[in-house]
Each structure stands twice: as structure tokens, then as C-alpha cells.
Short mmCIF file of C-alpha atoms and ligand atoms in Angstrom, two decimals:
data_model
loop_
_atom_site.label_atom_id
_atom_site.label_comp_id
_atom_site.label_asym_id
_atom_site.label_seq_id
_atom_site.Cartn_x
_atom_site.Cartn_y
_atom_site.Cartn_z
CA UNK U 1 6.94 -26.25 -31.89
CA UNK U 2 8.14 -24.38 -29.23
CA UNK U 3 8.57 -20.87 -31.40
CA UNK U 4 5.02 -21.34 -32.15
CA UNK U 5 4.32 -21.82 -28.49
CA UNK U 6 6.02 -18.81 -27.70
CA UNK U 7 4.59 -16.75 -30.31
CA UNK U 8 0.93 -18.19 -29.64
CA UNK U 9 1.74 -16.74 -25.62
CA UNK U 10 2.72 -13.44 -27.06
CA UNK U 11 -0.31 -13.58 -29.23
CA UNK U 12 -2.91 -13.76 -25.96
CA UNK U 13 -0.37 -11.44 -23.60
CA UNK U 14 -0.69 -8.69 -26.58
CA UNK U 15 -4.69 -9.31 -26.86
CA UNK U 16 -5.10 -9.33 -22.98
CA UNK U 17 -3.00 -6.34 -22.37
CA UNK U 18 -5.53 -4.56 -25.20
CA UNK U 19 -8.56 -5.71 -23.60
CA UNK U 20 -7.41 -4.43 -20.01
CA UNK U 21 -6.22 -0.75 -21.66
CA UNK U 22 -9.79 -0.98 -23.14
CA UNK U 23 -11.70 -1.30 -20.16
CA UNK U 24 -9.74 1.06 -18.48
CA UNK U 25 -10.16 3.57 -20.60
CA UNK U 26 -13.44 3.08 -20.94
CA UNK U 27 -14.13 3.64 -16.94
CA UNK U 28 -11.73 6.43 -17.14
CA UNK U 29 -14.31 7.96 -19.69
CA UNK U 30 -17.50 7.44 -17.92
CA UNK U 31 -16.40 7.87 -14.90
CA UNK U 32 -15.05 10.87 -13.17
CA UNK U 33 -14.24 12.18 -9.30
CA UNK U 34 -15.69 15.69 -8.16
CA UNK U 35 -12.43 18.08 -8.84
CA UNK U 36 -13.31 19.73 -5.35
CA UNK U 37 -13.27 17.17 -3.20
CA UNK U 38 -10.39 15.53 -5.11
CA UNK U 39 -8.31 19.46 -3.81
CA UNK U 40 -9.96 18.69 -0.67
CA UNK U 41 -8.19 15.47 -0.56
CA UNK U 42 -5.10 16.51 -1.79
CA UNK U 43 -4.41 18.88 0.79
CA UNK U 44 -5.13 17.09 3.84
CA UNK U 45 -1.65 14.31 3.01
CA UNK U 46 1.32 16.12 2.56
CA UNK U 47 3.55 13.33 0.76
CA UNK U 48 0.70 14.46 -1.80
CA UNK U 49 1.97 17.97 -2.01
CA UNK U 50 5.16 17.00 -3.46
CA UNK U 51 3.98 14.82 -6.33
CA UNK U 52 4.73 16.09 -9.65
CA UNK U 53 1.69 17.36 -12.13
CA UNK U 54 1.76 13.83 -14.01
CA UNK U 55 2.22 11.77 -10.95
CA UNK U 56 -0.90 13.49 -9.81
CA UNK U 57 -2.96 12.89 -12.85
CA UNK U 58 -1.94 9.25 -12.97
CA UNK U 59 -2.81 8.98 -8.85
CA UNK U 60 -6.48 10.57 -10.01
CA UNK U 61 -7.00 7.54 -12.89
CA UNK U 62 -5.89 5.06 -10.62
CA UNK U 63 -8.39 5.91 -7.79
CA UNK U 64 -11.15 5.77 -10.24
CA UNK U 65 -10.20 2.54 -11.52
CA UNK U 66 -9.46 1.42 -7.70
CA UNK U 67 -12.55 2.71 -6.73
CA UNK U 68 -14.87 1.15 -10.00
CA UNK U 69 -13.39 -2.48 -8.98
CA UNK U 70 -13.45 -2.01 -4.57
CA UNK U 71 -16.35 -2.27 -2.21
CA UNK U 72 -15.69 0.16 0.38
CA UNK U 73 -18.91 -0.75 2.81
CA UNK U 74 -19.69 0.86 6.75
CA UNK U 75 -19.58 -1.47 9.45
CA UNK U 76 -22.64 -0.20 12.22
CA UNK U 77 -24.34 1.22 9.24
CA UNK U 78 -21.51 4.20 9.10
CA UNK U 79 -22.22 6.10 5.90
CA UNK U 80 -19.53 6.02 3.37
CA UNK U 81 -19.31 9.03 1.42
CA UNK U 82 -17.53 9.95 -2.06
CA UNK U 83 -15.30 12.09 0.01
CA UNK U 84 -14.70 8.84 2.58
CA UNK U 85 -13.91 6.13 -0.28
CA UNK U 86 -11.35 9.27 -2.34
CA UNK U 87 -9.64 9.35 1.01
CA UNK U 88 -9.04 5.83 1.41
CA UNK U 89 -8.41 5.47 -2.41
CA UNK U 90 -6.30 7.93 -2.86
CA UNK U 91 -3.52 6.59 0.13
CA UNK U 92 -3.85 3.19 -1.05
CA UNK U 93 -2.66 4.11 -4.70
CA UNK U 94 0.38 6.38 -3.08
CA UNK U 95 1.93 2.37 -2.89
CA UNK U 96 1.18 1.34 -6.75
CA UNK U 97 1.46 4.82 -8.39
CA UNK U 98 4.45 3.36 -10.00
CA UNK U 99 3.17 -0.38 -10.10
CA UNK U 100 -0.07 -1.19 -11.22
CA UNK U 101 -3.41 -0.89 -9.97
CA UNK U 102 -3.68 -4.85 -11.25
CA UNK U 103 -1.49 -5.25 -8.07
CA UNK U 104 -5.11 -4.88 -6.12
CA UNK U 105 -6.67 -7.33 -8.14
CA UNK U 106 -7.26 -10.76 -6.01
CA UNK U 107 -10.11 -9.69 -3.75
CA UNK U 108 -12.85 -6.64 -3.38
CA UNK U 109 -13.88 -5.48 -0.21
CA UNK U 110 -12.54 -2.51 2.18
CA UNK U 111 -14.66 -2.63 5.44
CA UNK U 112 -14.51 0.53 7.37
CA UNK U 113 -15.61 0.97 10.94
CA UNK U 114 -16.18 4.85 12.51
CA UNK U 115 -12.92 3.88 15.22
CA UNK U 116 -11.02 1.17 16.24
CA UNK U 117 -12.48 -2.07 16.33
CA UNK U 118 -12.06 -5.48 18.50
CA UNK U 119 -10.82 -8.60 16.63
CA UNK U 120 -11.53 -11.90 18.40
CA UNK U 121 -11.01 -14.82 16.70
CA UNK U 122 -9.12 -18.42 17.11
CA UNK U 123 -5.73 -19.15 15.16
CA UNK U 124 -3.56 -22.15 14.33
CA UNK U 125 0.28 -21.54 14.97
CA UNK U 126 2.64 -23.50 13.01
CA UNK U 127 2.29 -26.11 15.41
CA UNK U 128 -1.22 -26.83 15.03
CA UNK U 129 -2.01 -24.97 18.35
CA UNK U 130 -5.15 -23.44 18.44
CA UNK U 131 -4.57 -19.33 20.43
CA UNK U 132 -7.40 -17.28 20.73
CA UNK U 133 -6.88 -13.83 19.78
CA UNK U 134 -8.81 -10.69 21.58
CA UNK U 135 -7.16 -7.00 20.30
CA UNK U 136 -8.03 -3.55 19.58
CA UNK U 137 -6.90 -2.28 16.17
CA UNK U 138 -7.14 0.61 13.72
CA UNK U 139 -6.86 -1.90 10.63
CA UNK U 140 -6.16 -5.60 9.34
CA UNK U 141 -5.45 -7.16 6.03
CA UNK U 142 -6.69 -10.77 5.38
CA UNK U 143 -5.16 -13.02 2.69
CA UNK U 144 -7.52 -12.67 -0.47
CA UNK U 145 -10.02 -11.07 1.89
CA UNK U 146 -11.15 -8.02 2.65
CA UNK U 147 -9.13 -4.93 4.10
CA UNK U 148 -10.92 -3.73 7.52
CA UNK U 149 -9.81 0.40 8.34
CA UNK U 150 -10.64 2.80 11.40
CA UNK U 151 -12.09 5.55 9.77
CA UNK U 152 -10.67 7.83 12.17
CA UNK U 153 -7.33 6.13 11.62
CA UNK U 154 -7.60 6.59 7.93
CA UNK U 155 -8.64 9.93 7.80
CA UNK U 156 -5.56 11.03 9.82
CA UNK U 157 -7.24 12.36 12.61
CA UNK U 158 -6.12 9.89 14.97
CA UNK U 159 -2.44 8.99 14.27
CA UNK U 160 1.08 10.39 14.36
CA UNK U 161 3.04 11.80 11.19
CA UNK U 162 4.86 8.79 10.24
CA UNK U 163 1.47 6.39 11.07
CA UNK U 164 -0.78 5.77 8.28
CA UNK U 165 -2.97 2.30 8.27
CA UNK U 166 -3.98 2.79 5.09
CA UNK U 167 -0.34 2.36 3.93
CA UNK U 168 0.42 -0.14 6.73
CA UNK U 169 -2.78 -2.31 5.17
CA UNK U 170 -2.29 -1.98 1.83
CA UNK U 171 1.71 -2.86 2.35
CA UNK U 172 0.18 -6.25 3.79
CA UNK U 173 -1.84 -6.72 0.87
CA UNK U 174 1.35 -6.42 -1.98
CA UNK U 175 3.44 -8.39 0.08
CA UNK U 176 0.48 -11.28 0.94
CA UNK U 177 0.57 -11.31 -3.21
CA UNK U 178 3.71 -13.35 -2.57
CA UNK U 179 3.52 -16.78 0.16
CA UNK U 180 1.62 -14.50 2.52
CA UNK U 181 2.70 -11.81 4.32
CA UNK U 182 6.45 -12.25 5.58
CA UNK U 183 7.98 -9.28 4.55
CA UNK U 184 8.94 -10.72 1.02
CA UNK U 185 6.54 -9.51 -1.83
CA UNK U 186 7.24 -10.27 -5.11
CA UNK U 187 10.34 -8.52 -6.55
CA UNK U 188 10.64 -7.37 -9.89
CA UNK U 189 13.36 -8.29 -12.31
CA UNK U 190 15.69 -5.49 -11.92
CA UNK U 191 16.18 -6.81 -8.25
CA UNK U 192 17.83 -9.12 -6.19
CA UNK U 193 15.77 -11.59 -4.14
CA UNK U 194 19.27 -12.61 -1.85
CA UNK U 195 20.01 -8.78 -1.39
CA UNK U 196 16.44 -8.25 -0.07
CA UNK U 197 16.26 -10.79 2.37
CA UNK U 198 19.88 -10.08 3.67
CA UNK U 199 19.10 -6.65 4.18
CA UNK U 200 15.54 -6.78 5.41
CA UNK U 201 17.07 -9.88 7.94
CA UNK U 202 20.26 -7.87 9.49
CA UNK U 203 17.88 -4.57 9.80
CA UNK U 204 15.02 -6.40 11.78
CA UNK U 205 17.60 -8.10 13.81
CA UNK U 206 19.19 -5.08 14.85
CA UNK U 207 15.48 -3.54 15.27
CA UNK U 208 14.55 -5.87 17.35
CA UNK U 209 17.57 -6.17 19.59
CA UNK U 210 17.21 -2.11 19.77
CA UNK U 211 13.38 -2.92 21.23
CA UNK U 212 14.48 -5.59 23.09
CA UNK U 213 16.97 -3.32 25.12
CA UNK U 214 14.50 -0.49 25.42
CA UNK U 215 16.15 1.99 23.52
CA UNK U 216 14.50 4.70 21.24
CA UNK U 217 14.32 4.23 17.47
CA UNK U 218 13.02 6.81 15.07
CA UNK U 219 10.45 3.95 13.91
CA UNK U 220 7.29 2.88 15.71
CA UNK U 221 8.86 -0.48 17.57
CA UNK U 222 5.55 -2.24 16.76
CA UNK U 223 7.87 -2.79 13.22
CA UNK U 224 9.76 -5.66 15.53
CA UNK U 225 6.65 -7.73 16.01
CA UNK U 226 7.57 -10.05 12.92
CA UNK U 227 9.14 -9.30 8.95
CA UNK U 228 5.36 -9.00 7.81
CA UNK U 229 5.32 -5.95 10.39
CA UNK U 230 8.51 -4.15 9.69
CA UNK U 231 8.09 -4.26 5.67
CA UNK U 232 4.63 -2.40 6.39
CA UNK U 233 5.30 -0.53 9.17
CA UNK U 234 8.71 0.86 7.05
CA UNK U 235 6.29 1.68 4.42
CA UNK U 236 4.32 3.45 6.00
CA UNK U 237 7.14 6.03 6.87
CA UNK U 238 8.62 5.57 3.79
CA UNK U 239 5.77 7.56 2.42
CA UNK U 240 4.97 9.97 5.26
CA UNK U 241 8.74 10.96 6.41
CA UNK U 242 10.91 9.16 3.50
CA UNK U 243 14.11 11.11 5.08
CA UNK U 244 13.89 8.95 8.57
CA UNK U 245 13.84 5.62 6.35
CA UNK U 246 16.68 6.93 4.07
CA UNK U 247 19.02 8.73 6.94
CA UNK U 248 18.99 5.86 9.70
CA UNK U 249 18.04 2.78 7.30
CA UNK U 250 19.43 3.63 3.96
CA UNK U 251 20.16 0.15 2.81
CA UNK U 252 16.52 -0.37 3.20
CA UNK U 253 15.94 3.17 1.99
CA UNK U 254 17.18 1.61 -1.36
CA UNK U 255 15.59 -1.80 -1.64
CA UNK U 256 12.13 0.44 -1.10
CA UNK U 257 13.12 2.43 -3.51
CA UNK U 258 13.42 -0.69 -6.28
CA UNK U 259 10.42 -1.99 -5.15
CA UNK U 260 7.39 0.70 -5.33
CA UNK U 261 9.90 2.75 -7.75
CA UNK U 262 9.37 6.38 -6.61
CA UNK U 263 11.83 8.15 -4.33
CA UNK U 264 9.81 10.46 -1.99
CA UNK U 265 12.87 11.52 0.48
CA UNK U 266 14.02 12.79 -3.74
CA UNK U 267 10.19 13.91 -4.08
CA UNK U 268 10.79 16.21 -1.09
CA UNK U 269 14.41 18.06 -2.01
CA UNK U 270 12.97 18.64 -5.83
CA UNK U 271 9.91 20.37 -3.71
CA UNK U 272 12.27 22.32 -1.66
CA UNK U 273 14.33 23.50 -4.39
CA UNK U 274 11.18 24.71 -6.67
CA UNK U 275 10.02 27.03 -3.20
ZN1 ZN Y 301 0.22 -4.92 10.27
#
């Protein structure tokens, strides 16, 4: 009984892995993104200059498939153009170039506003304590909701080398996929759930002692606000200036490396050798 069980599970896996490669090749045939803009794009992140030919082709499919299944609506009325959504698209599939765009699946909606916007809302603590929160951001995740983004954030113009919120938002969103976000998505096999959280623990301990004292670190010290911050806010410089992570954190460095499988501190040297 239970080797027909097993094979019957195999059975719908195989047919539901089919139908997804179906549909997805499908929208990768009717649907295309303007090759111009796509350069335009390109050019204007430089962790995309060092991706290799295929990674590039693959990053192209999986912002028209992101793109087909989001809603990227303007907050205000702002106008989103094609240019506008490839931008956002194309940072948010940097994360899941190696993963899967599935990994986007549980909710729709990107909200953009033209700058930083106020959030003011009420919120339970653990205690049952109702805070009111008042802030200015350039971006928030919400647990199967929608992703809200500064435009000017997004598009670059407003942020340092190692800050991207599009990265810092869409981090949130993988590791929400797993109890919410608390710094601990879900792993894959080949890794070591233990080893994560011992690592991840000692390194925001000493991050947050460093912050605590007032000394300088090479990482934006908002990363010490809680584990949900320091997983995205390591993410995001793991992407933009990989050699910081992999230099002064390189036990993290590595666990990064397991989990959104690419290597871009490797990315850069194989760049550097080819000039
Ligand atoms: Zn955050």
C-alpha cells in the first residue's frame, strides 16, 4: 500500500511539474521584454555586469514570468512604466536566479510610491500590547501581502552602493516563506539548519554589541535592529559588494552562498580575470 502511495505522489509531482514547464513556456513564447530597455536596465546595476551569458538569459525568462504573475500598481496615481516594472523585476530575480521564481508565488502585488512613504499603523507585541507605529521608509514587506517600494529607492537614485530595497524586500519575502520573517528561511537539503542559526546568532550578537558600543562596521547598523533585519540587510550587500560580506563575515559569506546558490564575490574575480 504504501509503494503505491508513493508511486501515486510521484505520479501527480511528475504531472504538476509538466503542467508548470508548460505554462511557462508558453508565457515565455507570447511574451517578450523590449531588448533596449532590457540593455538599459542592465547597465544601470553593476552586480548585473558580471553575470555570465546564461545567467543573463535565465534572469530575462524569469522577469517575464515574474512580471506575467505580479501587479506592480502606482500609489498617487504614479505611472508605472515597462521600463519601471523591468527595473524592479529584474533586482528582485538577482535573489532566485538560482532558486525558483515559484519562490514568489504566495501573494501578487508590488505597490510603488514616487519617494519614501509614511507607515502608521497599530501592532500587537508578543505580549498582547497594542504600539502604534508612525515611520518614514523606502520599502516594507507584509506576510502574504503585498511588497510596498520607493521608486526613487528602487531605481538607485537615492541610496548608497551596498543599499538596495528591492533586495532588502524581497530577502523579507523568502525568509517570511518560512514562520515569518526571523532571519530563518527555509533551507534546502544540502544544508544545515543548527549551522545556520549558530552562525547567523554569534554574528548578530557580535553586530549588535559592535552598534551598541558605537563603533564602525562595514554594514549599515540598521542590520542590528532584529535577525529578520540582518538576514536582509546582509543580502542586500551580498549582492551589491559580495567582497565586504565574504572578507569581514565569511562564515556568513558561506551559509549565503548555500542558500541563494551563486557566489557573486566569485562572480566578480572571474570578471576581473576575463578584462
Ligand atoms: Zn527590512
Amino acid at each position: 500500500m504504501a509503494k503505491i502511495i508513493e508511486k501515486i505522489n510521484w505520479l501527480i509531482s511528475l504531472i504538476s511539474w509538466n503542467l508548470k514547464n508548460w505554462r511557462r513556456n508558453r508565457i515565455l513564447e507570447r511574451e517578450s521584454i523590449s531588448d533596449s530597455i532590457w540593455q538599459k536596465v542592465l547597465k544601470q546595476f553593476k552586480f548585473l555586469h558580471v553575470l555570465t551569458h546564461e545567467e543573463k538569459i535565465r534572469l530575462r525568462q524569469f522577469v517575464i514570468l515574474f512580471l506575467h504573475d505580479k501587479q506592480i500598481v502606482g500609489a498617487h496615481d504614479m505611472e508605472i512604466t515597462e521600463e519601471m516594472r523591468i527595473t524592479i523585476a529584474v533586482q528582485a530575480c538577482i535573489l532566485i536566479l538560482e532558486l525558483d521564481v515559484a519562490h514568489y508565488d504566495d501573494w501578487v502585488e508590488i505597490i510603488v510610491y514616487p519617494g519614501k512613504f509614511i507607515l502608521d499603523y497599530d501592532y500587537a507585541d508578543e505580549f498582547g500590547v497594542v504600539h502604534h507605529a508612525h515611520k518614514v521608509v523606502s520599502g516594507e514587506a507584509w506576510l502574504a501581502g503585498p511588497v510596498i517600494l520607493s521608486w526613487l529607492d528602487a531605481a538607485g537614485f537615492d541610496s548608497r552602493p551596498s543599499d538596495n530595497v528591492v533586495i532588502h524586500e524581497f530577502a523579507h519575502k523568502l525568509d517570511m516563506r518560512h514562520q515569518g520573517a526571523n532571519g530563518f528561511p527555509i533551507l534546502h537539503a544540502n544544508m544545515n539548519a543548527q549551522i545556520w542559526c549558530d552562525i547567523f546568532s554569534k554574528a548578530y550578537a557580535g553586530f549588535c554589541a559592535r552598534v551598541n558600543k558605537g563603533k564602525e562596521n562595514t554594514i549599515d547598523s540598521y542590520a542590528s535592529k532584529s535577525p529578520a533585519e540582518f538576514f536582509a540587510v546582509f543580502s542586500e550587500v551580498f549582492f551589491e559588494t559580495p567582497l565586504v560580506v565574504k572578507q569581514d563575515f565569511p562564515a556568513i559569506y558561506e551559509q549565503l552562498v548555500l542558500f541563494y546558490r551563486q557566489d557573486p564575490a566569485g562572480r566578480w574575480g572571474k570578471s576581473k580575470l576575463k578584462n
